[in-house]
Each structure stands twice: as C-alpha cells, then as structure tokens.
XYZ file of N, CA and C in Angstrom:
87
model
N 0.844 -1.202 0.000
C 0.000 0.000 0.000
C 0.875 1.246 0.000
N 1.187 2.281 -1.004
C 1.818 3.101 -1.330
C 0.948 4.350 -1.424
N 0.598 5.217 -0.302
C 0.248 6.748 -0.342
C 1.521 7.919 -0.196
N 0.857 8.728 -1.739
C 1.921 9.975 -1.785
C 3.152 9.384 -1.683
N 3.658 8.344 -1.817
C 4.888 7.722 -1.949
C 5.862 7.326 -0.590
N 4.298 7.165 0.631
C 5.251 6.931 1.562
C 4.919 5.546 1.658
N 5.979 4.303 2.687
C 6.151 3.186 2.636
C 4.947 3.058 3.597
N 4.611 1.696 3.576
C 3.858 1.208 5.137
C 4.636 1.693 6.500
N 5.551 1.475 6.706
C 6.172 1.964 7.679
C 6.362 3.567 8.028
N 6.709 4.093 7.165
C 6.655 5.749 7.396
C 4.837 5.839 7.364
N 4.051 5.243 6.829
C 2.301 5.573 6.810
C 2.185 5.183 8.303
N 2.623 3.925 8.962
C 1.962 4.187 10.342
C 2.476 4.886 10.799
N 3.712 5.354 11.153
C 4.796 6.309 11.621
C 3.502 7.826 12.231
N 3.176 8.255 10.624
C 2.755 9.426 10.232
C 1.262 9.257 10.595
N 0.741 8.331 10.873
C -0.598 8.142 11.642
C -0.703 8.186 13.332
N 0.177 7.854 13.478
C 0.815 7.840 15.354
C 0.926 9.073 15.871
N 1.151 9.757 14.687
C 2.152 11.277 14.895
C 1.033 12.398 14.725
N -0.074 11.758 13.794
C -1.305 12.532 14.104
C -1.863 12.512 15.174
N -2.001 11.047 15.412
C -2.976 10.167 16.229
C -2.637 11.658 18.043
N -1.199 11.404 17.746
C -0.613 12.243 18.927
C -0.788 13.276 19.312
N -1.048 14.289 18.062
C -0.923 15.828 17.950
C -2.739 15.905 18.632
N -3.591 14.887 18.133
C -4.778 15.116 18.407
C -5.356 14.923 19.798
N -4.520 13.938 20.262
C -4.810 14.030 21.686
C -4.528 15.078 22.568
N -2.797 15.696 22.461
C -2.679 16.755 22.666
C -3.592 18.143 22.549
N -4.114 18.409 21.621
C -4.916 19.339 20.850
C -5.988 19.276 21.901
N -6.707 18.171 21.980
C -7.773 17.763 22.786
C -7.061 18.756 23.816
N -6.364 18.145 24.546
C -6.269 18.538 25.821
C -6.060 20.176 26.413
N -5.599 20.650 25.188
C -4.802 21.777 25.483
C -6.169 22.752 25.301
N -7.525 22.040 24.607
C -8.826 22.707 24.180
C -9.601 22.477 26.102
C-alpha cells in the first residue's frame, strides 16, 4: 500500500504522529 509515496512503515509512523498531535490538541482545548 503506497500513499503519496510513503512506505507502510513511514504511513503508520505518520498516523501515530497525528494520532498524537490530536490528543494533545484535545487537551490543550
């Protein structure tokens, strides 16, 4: 599975890293 040309590994990477910012976000709301 190849999005925007990133690997599976950099795609979960970059889902974690959302996943993260959003919890944060949450909290800081």
């Amino acid at each position: 599975m190849f999005i925007f040309g990133f690997q599976p590994k950099s795609l979960e990477f970059l889902e974690k890293l959302i996943f993260i910012i959003f919890i944060v976000s949450q909290q800081l709301l």
